[in-house]
Amino acid sequence: MANQLLDQLMIGQDLTEEQMMIYMNEIMSGEKCDAEIASFLTALKIKGESIHEIVAGAKVLRAKALPINLQDSETLDTCGTGGDSSGTYNISTAVAIVASAAGVSVVKHGNRSVSSKCGCADVLEACGVKIDLNPEQVKTCVDELQIGFLFAPTFHSAMRHVGPTRKALGFRTIFNMLGPLANPANAKSQVIGVFDKALTDTFARVLQALGVQKAMVVHGKDGLDEITVTDETFVSELRDGMIISYTIKPEDYGISRSTLEELQGGDAIENAQILKQVLSGEIIGPKRDILVLNAGAALYIADKVIDIHEGIELAKKIIDSGLAISKLEAFVAKTQEFR
């Protein structure tokens, strides 16, 4: 089976969804050695991962994940593939807090840093959030506060079977794409940033196949896996079973263009400070601009507002009223109860 699949990949032939699911299941069950995993991931990378292969991989990861059953099925996740090497502060984490403060149920799924100075788990932990909660504890947070954090190592223990191989390979593999697609809570709305323009449409189609109802997949022309304020952003939006692609420019929303340098963060301690200051309204300028633009998009995808313009205005009100920083403080306090 393994040799047949490798031969198929090496001549540039896509695997069927069934073939991919069978082999991925064997990998995630610990049935394949490091050499077999490395050969498979490399051949898949060289060929280029198809939509069916990505869908199959995401289905296997979701099936292997620790389950979590929430009262509110209409949840939102905001995340990115990472890998943009931009060094910005944790924008999608700030967006999750603002969206929750606006009344959206958010289940943020993430991990510690892999390719950046500070991942979403790192910054939340530096803010005081207890990140390694079990499903029942996360459920309590979402039910009571409309926000929860799903720490990937807790919910995706099967990933331990591929960790050493991924590290040894040192290049992006399909697993860099699967993280944002494998939210254990099966969030029905998602805003996902991707590291390549070509992936915006691909991810939208994958999300559609996975049953996500509404999604926005974004890639900044400057390389950011966010809606950027330095240049235009390429977007593929999934809504009502249809996918449309378009571009967003910051000036379309009354936002002045800035530079990547003005969006920079640092390590977890530094980014936690930035996060608190931008959520409390202390920081204005580009760091706030990129937050309200991305939060506006998230509120739109979550059907809290009719368009991004309205979403931006709501995000500003949430920040300026103190609701955003209060939400972060309440989240920290709630998770600390589980010590």
GROMACS .gro file of C-alpha atoms in nm:
model
  339
    1MET     CA    1   0.000   0.000   0.000
    2ALA     CA    2   0.270   0.249   0.105
    3ASN     CA    3   0.489   0.187  -0.200
    4GLN     CA    4   0.188   0.211  -0.431
    5LEU     CA    5   0.089   0.547  -0.284
    6LEU     CA    6   0.444   0.679  -0.309
    7ASP     CA    7   0.466   0.570  -0.672
    8GLN     CA    8   0.135   0.742  -0.738
    9LEU     CA    9   0.253   1.066  -0.576
   10MET     CA   10   0.590   1.059  -0.751
   11ILE     CA   11   0.428   1.056  -1.095
   12GLY     CA   12   0.217   1.355  -0.992
   13GLN     CA   13  -0.110   1.169  -0.941
   14ASP     CA   14  -0.343   1.284  -0.662
   15LEU     CA   15  -0.459   1.036  -0.402
   16THR     CA   16  -0.829   0.974  -0.360
   17GLU     CA   17  -0.987   1.095  -0.037
   18GLU     CA   18  -1.022   0.733   0.074
   19GLN     CA   19  -0.655   0.651   0.005
   20MET     CA   20  -0.545   0.960   0.194
   21MET     CA   21  -0.769   0.891   0.492
   22ILE     CA   22  -0.646   0.533   0.525
   23TYR     CA   23  -0.278   0.629   0.515
   24MET     CA   24  -0.320   0.936   0.738
   25ASN     CA   25  -0.508   0.725   0.990
   26GLU     CA   26  -0.217   0.478   0.998
   27ILE     CA   27   0.029   0.765   1.050
   28MET     CA   28  -0.178   0.923   1.329
   29SER     CA   29  -0.223   0.584   1.498
   30GLY     CA   30   0.154   0.537   1.525
   31GLU     CA   31   0.166   0.256   1.270
   32LYS     CA   32   0.427   0.421   1.044
   33CYS     CA   33   0.796   0.475   1.118
   34ASP     CA   34   0.968   0.812   1.079
   35ALA     CA   35   1.122   0.716   0.744
   36GLU     CA   36   0.784   0.618   0.599
   37ILE     CA   37   0.624   0.939   0.725
   38ALA     CA   38   0.909   1.151   0.588
   39SER     CA   39   0.891   0.987   0.245
   40PHE     CA   40   0.516   1.033   0.228
   41LEU     CA   41   0.515   1.398   0.338
   42THR     CA   42   0.800   1.483   0.102
   43ALA     CA   43   0.636   1.317  -0.199
   44LEU     CA   44   0.306   1.489  -0.117
   45LYS     CA   45   0.482   1.825  -0.087
   46ILE     CA   46   0.664   1.786  -0.420
   47LYS     CA   47   0.343   1.690  -0.600
   48GLY     CA   48   0.142   1.962  -0.427
   49GLU     CA   49  -0.141   1.883  -0.186
   50SER     CA   50  -0.482   1.858  -0.355
   51ILE     CA   51  -0.812   1.972  -0.206
   52HIS     CA   52  -0.924   1.609  -0.156
   53GLU     CA   53  -0.599   1.523   0.021
   54ILE     CA   54  -0.625   1.823   0.255
   55VAL     CA   55  -0.991   1.745   0.330
   56ALA     CA   56  -0.901   1.384   0.411
   57GLY     CA   57  -0.616   1.491   0.638
   58ALA     CA   58  -0.840   1.734   0.825
   59LYS     CA   59  -1.110   1.468   0.868
   60VAL     CA   60  -0.859   1.227   1.022
   61LEU     CA   61  -0.724   1.491   1.261
   62ARG     CA   62  -1.077   1.587   1.364
   63ALA     CA   63  -1.170   1.223   1.421
   64LYS     CA   64  -0.858   1.166   1.634
   65ALA     CA   65  -0.911   1.482   1.841
   66LEU     CA   66  -1.037   1.484   2.197
   67PRO     CA   67  -1.408   1.567   2.153
   68ILE     CA   68  -1.575   1.872   2.301
   69ASN     CA   69  -1.951   1.925   2.296
   70LEU     CA   70  -2.067   2.283   2.336
   71GLN     CA   71  -2.415   2.419   2.407
   72ASP     CA   72  -2.371   2.681   2.136
   73SER     CA   73  -2.300   2.518   1.800
   74GLU     CA   74  -2.263   2.856   1.623
   75THR     CA   75  -1.901   2.914   1.717
   76LEU     CA   76  -1.618   3.113   1.558
   77ASP     CA   77  -1.246   3.041   1.527
   78THR     CA   78  -0.985   3.295   1.422
   79CYS     CA   79  -0.644   3.158   1.335
   80GLY     CA   80  -0.371   3.139   1.076
   81THR     CA   81  -0.135   2.886   0.927
   82GLY     CA   82   0.158   3.091   1.054
   83GLY     CA   83   0.485   3.082   0.868
   84ASP     CA   84   0.472   3.442   0.745
   85SER     CA   85   0.790   3.531   0.942
   86SER     CA   86   0.652   3.881   0.992
   87GLY     CA   87   0.711   3.922   1.364
   88THR     CA   88   0.377   4.098   1.418
   89TYR     CA   89   0.197   4.087   1.751
   90ASN     CA   90  -0.076   3.824   1.802
   91ILE     CA   91  -0.350   3.984   1.594
   92SER     CA   92  -0.588   3.689   1.557
   93THR     CA   93  -0.578   3.632   1.934
   94ALA     CA   94  -0.679   3.994   1.993
   95VAL     CA   95  -0.955   3.950   1.733
   96ALA     CA   96  -1.090   3.647   1.923
   97ILE     CA   97  -1.116   3.853   2.243
   98VAL     CA   98  -1.295   4.142   2.068
   99ALA     CA   99  -1.538   3.907   1.890
  100SER     CA  100  -1.623   3.734   2.217
  101ALA     CA  101  -1.674   4.070   2.389
  102ALA     CA  102  -1.919   4.154   2.110
  103GLY     CA  103  -2.129   3.848   2.194
  104VAL     CA  104  -1.987   3.586   1.956
  105SER     CA  105  -1.905   3.240   2.096
  106VAL     CA  106  -1.536   3.190   2.017
  107VAL     CA  107  -1.340   2.865   2.035
  108LYS     CA  108  -0.983   2.960   1.955
  109HIS     CA  109  -0.769   2.665   1.855
  110GLY     CA  110  -0.393   2.702   1.865
  111ASN     CA  111  -0.048   2.611   1.987
  112ARG     CA  112   0.281   2.748   2.106
  113SER     CA  113   0.514   2.916   1.860
  114VAL     CA  114   0.653   2.705   1.578
  115SER     CA  115   0.782   2.959   1.325
  116SER     CA  116   0.729   3.289   1.508
  117LYS     CA  117   0.861   3.443   1.829
  118CYS     CA  118   0.527   3.403   2.003
  119GLY     CA  119   0.230   3.176   1.929
  120CYS     CA  120  -0.126   3.232   2.050
  121ALA     CA  121  -0.078   2.985   2.337
  122ASP     CA  122   0.238   3.168   2.445
  123VAL     CA  123   0.074   3.511   2.455
  124LEU     CA  124  -0.241   3.388   2.632
  125GLU     CA  125  -0.028   3.214   2.893
  126ALA     CA  126   0.178   3.532   2.939
  127CYS     CA  127  -0.149   3.719   2.997
  128GLY     CA  128  -0.234   3.473   3.275
  129VAL     CA  129  -0.466   3.233   3.091
  130LYS     CA  130  -0.434   2.868   3.195
  131ILE     CA  131  -0.407   2.716   2.850
  132ASP     CA  132  -0.404   2.339   2.906
  133LEU     CA  133  -0.768   2.293   3.002
  134ASN     CA  134  -0.961   1.971   2.943
  135PRO     CA  135  -1.279   1.961   2.729
  136GLU     CA  136  -1.516   2.008   3.024
  137GLN     CA  137  -1.321   2.309   3.149
  138VAL     CA  138  -1.312   2.468   2.804
  139LYS     CA  139  -1.687   2.404   2.774
  140THR     CA  140  -1.743   2.589   3.102
  141CYS     CA  141  -1.545   2.888   2.971
  142VAL     CA  142  -1.742   2.899   2.646
  143ASP     CA  143  -2.079   2.849   2.816
  144GLU     CA  144  -2.014   3.119   3.077
  145LEU     CA  145  -1.787   3.366   2.894
  146GLN     CA  146  -1.838   3.287   2.524
  147ILE     CA  147  -1.468   3.221   2.480
  148GLY     CA  148  -1.248   2.915   2.517
  149PHE     CA  149  -0.900   2.808   2.411
  150LEU     CA  150  -0.834   2.463   2.269
  151PHE     CA  151  -0.463   2.391   2.325
  152ALA     CA  152  -0.356   2.173   2.033
  153PRO     CA  153  -0.129   1.930   2.229
  154THR     CA  154  -0.416   1.860   2.471
  155PHE     CA  155  -0.677   1.802   2.201
  156HIS     CA  156  -0.454   1.651   1.930
  157SER     CA  157  -0.232   1.404   2.115
  158ALA     CA  158  -0.200   1.195   1.795
  159MET     CA  159   0.022   1.471   1.655
  160ARG     CA  160   0.303   1.330   1.869
  161HIS     CA  161   0.349   1.062   1.603
  162VAL     CA  162   0.459   1.318   1.342
  163GLY     CA  163   0.635   1.578   1.559
  164PRO     CA  164   0.992   1.445   1.528
  165THR     CA  165   0.960   1.390   1.152
  166ARG     CA  166   0.822   1.738   1.089
  167LYS     CA  167   1.104   1.890   1.290
  168ALA     CA  168   1.368   1.684   1.107
  169LEU     CA  169   1.229   1.771   0.762
  170GLY     CA  170   1.246   2.143   0.831
  171PHE     CA  171   1.005   2.248   0.556
  172ARG     CA  172   0.632   2.309   0.543
  173THR     CA  173   0.421   1.997   0.501
  174ILE     CA  174   0.050   1.931   0.484
  175PHE     CA  175   0.043   1.948   0.864
  176ASN     CA  176   0.110   2.323   0.848
  177MET     CA  177  -0.222   2.352   0.667
  178LEU     CA  178  -0.419   2.106   0.879
  179GLY     CA  179  -0.393   2.286   1.215
  180PRO     CA  180  -0.643   2.564   1.135
  181LEU     CA  181  -0.873   2.309   0.968
  182ALA     CA  182  -0.891   2.069   1.262
  183ASN     CA  183  -1.070   2.266   1.534
  184PRO     CA  184  -1.205   1.995   1.770
  185ALA     CA  185  -1.519   2.203   1.835
  186ASN     CA  186  -1.598   2.205   1.461
  187ALA     CA  187  -1.643   2.583   1.456
  188LYS     CA  188  -1.912   2.674   1.204
  189SER     CA  189  -1.756   3.012   1.119
  190GLN     CA  190  -1.387   3.073   1.059
  191VAL     CA  191  -1.145   3.346   0.962
  192ILE     CA  192  -0.821   3.182   0.852
  193GLY     CA  193  -0.502   3.350   0.741
  194VAL     CA  194  -0.280   3.155   0.501
  195PHE     CA  195   0.087   3.184   0.402
  196ASP     CA  196   0.027   3.173   0.025
  197LYS     CA  197  -0.219   3.357  -0.200
  198ALA     CA  198  -0.292   3.034  -0.390
  199LEU     CA  199  -0.426   2.877  -0.071
  200THR     CA  200  -0.713   3.122  -0.022
  201ASP     CA  201  -0.942   2.948  -0.271
  202THR     CA  202  -0.807   2.603  -0.177
  203PHE     CA  203  -0.883   2.652   0.191
  204ALA     CA  204  -1.229   2.792   0.118
  205ARG     CA  205  -1.310   2.478  -0.082
  206VAL     CA  206  -1.170   2.254   0.191
  207LEU     CA  207  -1.376   2.433   0.457
  208GLN     CA  208  -1.683   2.396   0.238
  209ALA     CA  209  -1.623   2.021   0.212
  210LEU     CA  210  -1.576   2.001   0.590
  211GLY     CA  211  -1.917   2.154   0.654
  212VAL     CA  212  -1.809   2.501   0.766
  213GLN     CA  213  -2.096   2.738   0.691
  214LYS     CA  214  -1.919   3.074   0.671
  215ALA     CA  215  -1.551   3.148   0.629
  216MET     CA  216  -1.308   3.408   0.513
  217VAL     CA  217  -0.963   3.291   0.403
  218VAL     CA  218  -0.714   3.575   0.373
  219HIS     CA  219  -0.359   3.646   0.259
  220GLY     CA  220  -0.196   3.988   0.264
  221LYS     CA  221   0.006   4.094  -0.039
  222ASP     CA  222   0.283   4.177   0.208
  223GLY     CA  223   0.288   3.810   0.316
  224LEU     CA  224   0.081   3.845   0.634
  225ASP     CA  225  -0.162   3.567   0.722
  226GLU     CA  226  -0.407   3.839   0.829
  227ILE     CA  227  -0.604   4.113   0.656
  228THR     CA  228  -0.317   4.360   0.629
  229VAL     CA  229  -0.306   4.737   0.663
  230THR     CA  230   0.017   4.776   0.464
  231ASP     CA  231  -0.119   4.661   0.127
  232GLU     CA  232  -0.415   4.484  -0.030
  233THR     CA  233  -0.541   4.149   0.095
  234PHE     CA  234  -0.659   3.856  -0.115
  235VAL     CA  235  -0.981   3.701   0.018
  236SER     CA  236  -1.186   3.392  -0.061
  237GLU     CA  237  -1.518   3.402   0.121
  238LEU     CA  238  -1.747   3.103   0.175
  239ARG     CA  239  -2.111   3.189   0.241
  240ASP     CA  240  -2.443   3.024   0.152
  241GLY     CA  241  -2.258   2.742  -0.023
  242MET     CA  242  -2.086   2.983  -0.262
  243ILE     CA  243  -1.722   3.093  -0.277
  244ILE     CA  244  -1.631   3.439  -0.402
  245SER     CA  245  -1.283   3.588  -0.426
  246TYR     CA  246  -1.198   3.957  -0.398
  247THR     CA  247  -0.942   4.199  -0.256
  248ILE     CA  248  -0.959   4.428   0.045
  249LYS     CA  249  -0.769   4.756   0.070
  250PRO     CA  250  -0.732   4.936   0.404
  251GLU     CA  251  -0.830   5.271   0.253
  252ASP     CA  252  -1.166   5.120   0.152
  253TYR     CA  253  -1.243   5.125   0.526
  254GLY     CA  254  -1.094   5.463   0.610
  255ILE     CA  255  -0.768   5.312   0.735
  256SER     CA  256  -0.433   5.463   0.637
  257ARG     CA  257  -0.166   5.227   0.509
  258SER     CA  258   0.121   5.159   0.747
  259THR     CA  259   0.440   4.951   0.748
  260LEU     CA  260   0.513   4.604   0.882
  261GLU     CA  261   0.759   4.762   1.125
  262GLU     CA  262   0.468   4.945   1.291
  263LEU     CA  263   0.292   4.613   1.356
  264GLN     CA  264   0.588   4.439   1.518
  265GLY     CA  265   0.567   4.246   1.841
  266GLY     CA  266   0.831   4.060   2.036
  267ASP     CA  267   0.845   3.768   2.276
  268ALA     CA  268   0.549   3.643   2.479
  269ILE     CA  269   0.589   3.902   2.758
  270GLU     CA  270   0.615   4.189   2.510
  271ASN     CA  271   0.320   4.065   2.305
  272ALA     CA  272   0.106   4.019   2.615
  273GLN     CA  273   0.169   4.383   2.702
  274ILE     CA  274   0.078   4.493   2.348
  275LEU     CA  275  -0.235   4.275   2.357
  276LYS     CA  276  -0.354   4.432   2.681
  277GLN     CA  277  -0.280   4.785   2.562
  278VAL     CA  278  -0.452   4.744   2.226
  279LEU     CA  279  -0.756   4.579   2.387
  280SER     CA  280  -0.782   4.855   2.647
  281GLY     CA  281  -0.758   5.130   2.386
  282GLU     CA  282  -0.423   5.258   2.514
  283ILE     CA  283  -0.258   5.184   2.179
  284ILE     CA  284  -0.383   5.369   1.874
  285GLY     CA  285  -0.245   5.377   1.520
  286PRO     CA  286  -0.149   5.078   1.302
  287LYS     CA  287  -0.167   4.812   1.576
  288ARG     CA  288  -0.524   4.917   1.655
  289ASP     CA  289  -0.610   4.961   1.286
  290ILE     CA  290  -0.517   4.604   1.194
  291LEU     CA  291  -0.709   4.472   1.496
  292VAL     CA  292  -1.035   4.654   1.418
  293LEU     CA  293  -1.013   4.563   1.048
  294ASN     CA  294  -0.968   4.193   1.122
  295ALA     CA  295  -1.221   4.201   1.406
  296GLY     CA  296  -1.467   4.369   1.169
  297ALA     CA  297  -1.424   4.081   0.926
  298ALA     CA  298  -1.469   3.824   1.204
  299LEU     CA  299  -1.788   3.993   1.327
  300TYR     CA  300  -1.917   3.995   0.969
  301ILE     CA  301  -1.843   3.625   0.918
  302ALA     CA  302  -2.012   3.548   1.252
  303ASP     CA  303  -2.324   3.737   1.129
  304LYS     CA  304  -2.300   3.989   1.412
  305VAL     CA  305  -2.302   4.273   1.157
  306ILE     CA  306  -2.411   4.313   0.795
  307ASP     CA  307  -2.069   4.404   0.653
  308ILE     CA  308  -1.706   4.472   0.746
  309HIS     CA  309  -1.765   4.848   0.773
  310GLU     CA  310  -2.023   4.792   1.046
  311GLY     CA  311  -1.796   4.532   1.205
  312ILE     CA  312  -1.510   4.782   1.232
  313GLU     CA  313  -1.733   5.036   1.404
  314LEU     CA  314  -1.859   4.772   1.649
  315ALA     CA  315  -1.502   4.658   1.720
  316LYS     CA  316  -1.402   5.016   1.802
  317LYS     CA  317  -1.696   5.051   2.040
  318ILE     CA  318  -1.612   4.722   2.212
  319ILE     CA  319  -1.254   4.837   2.270
  320ASP     CA  320  -1.333   5.195   2.371
  321SER     CA  321  -1.608   5.090   2.613
  322GLY     CA  322  -1.367   4.867   2.806
  323LEU     CA  323  -1.552   4.548   2.712
  324ALA     CA  324  -1.255   4.395   2.527
  325ILE     CA  325  -1.001   4.424   2.809
  326SER     CA  326  -1.269   4.318   3.059
  327LYS     CA  327  -1.328   4.004   2.853
  328LEU     CA  328  -0.958   3.916   2.864
  329GLU     CA  329  -0.947   3.974   3.241
  330ALA     CA  330  -1.258   3.759   3.295
  331PHE     CA  331  -1.109   3.483   3.078
  332VAL     CA  332  -0.786   3.485   3.279
  333ALA     CA  333  -0.978   3.472   3.608
  334LYS     CA  334  -1.204   3.189   3.493
  335THR     CA  335  -0.922   2.965   3.371
  336GLN     CA  336  -0.730   3.020   3.696
  337GLU     CA  337  -1.023   2.865   3.884
  338PHE     CA  338  -0.922   2.529   3.735
  339ARG     CA  339  -0.580   2.515   3.902
   0.00000   0.00000   0.00000
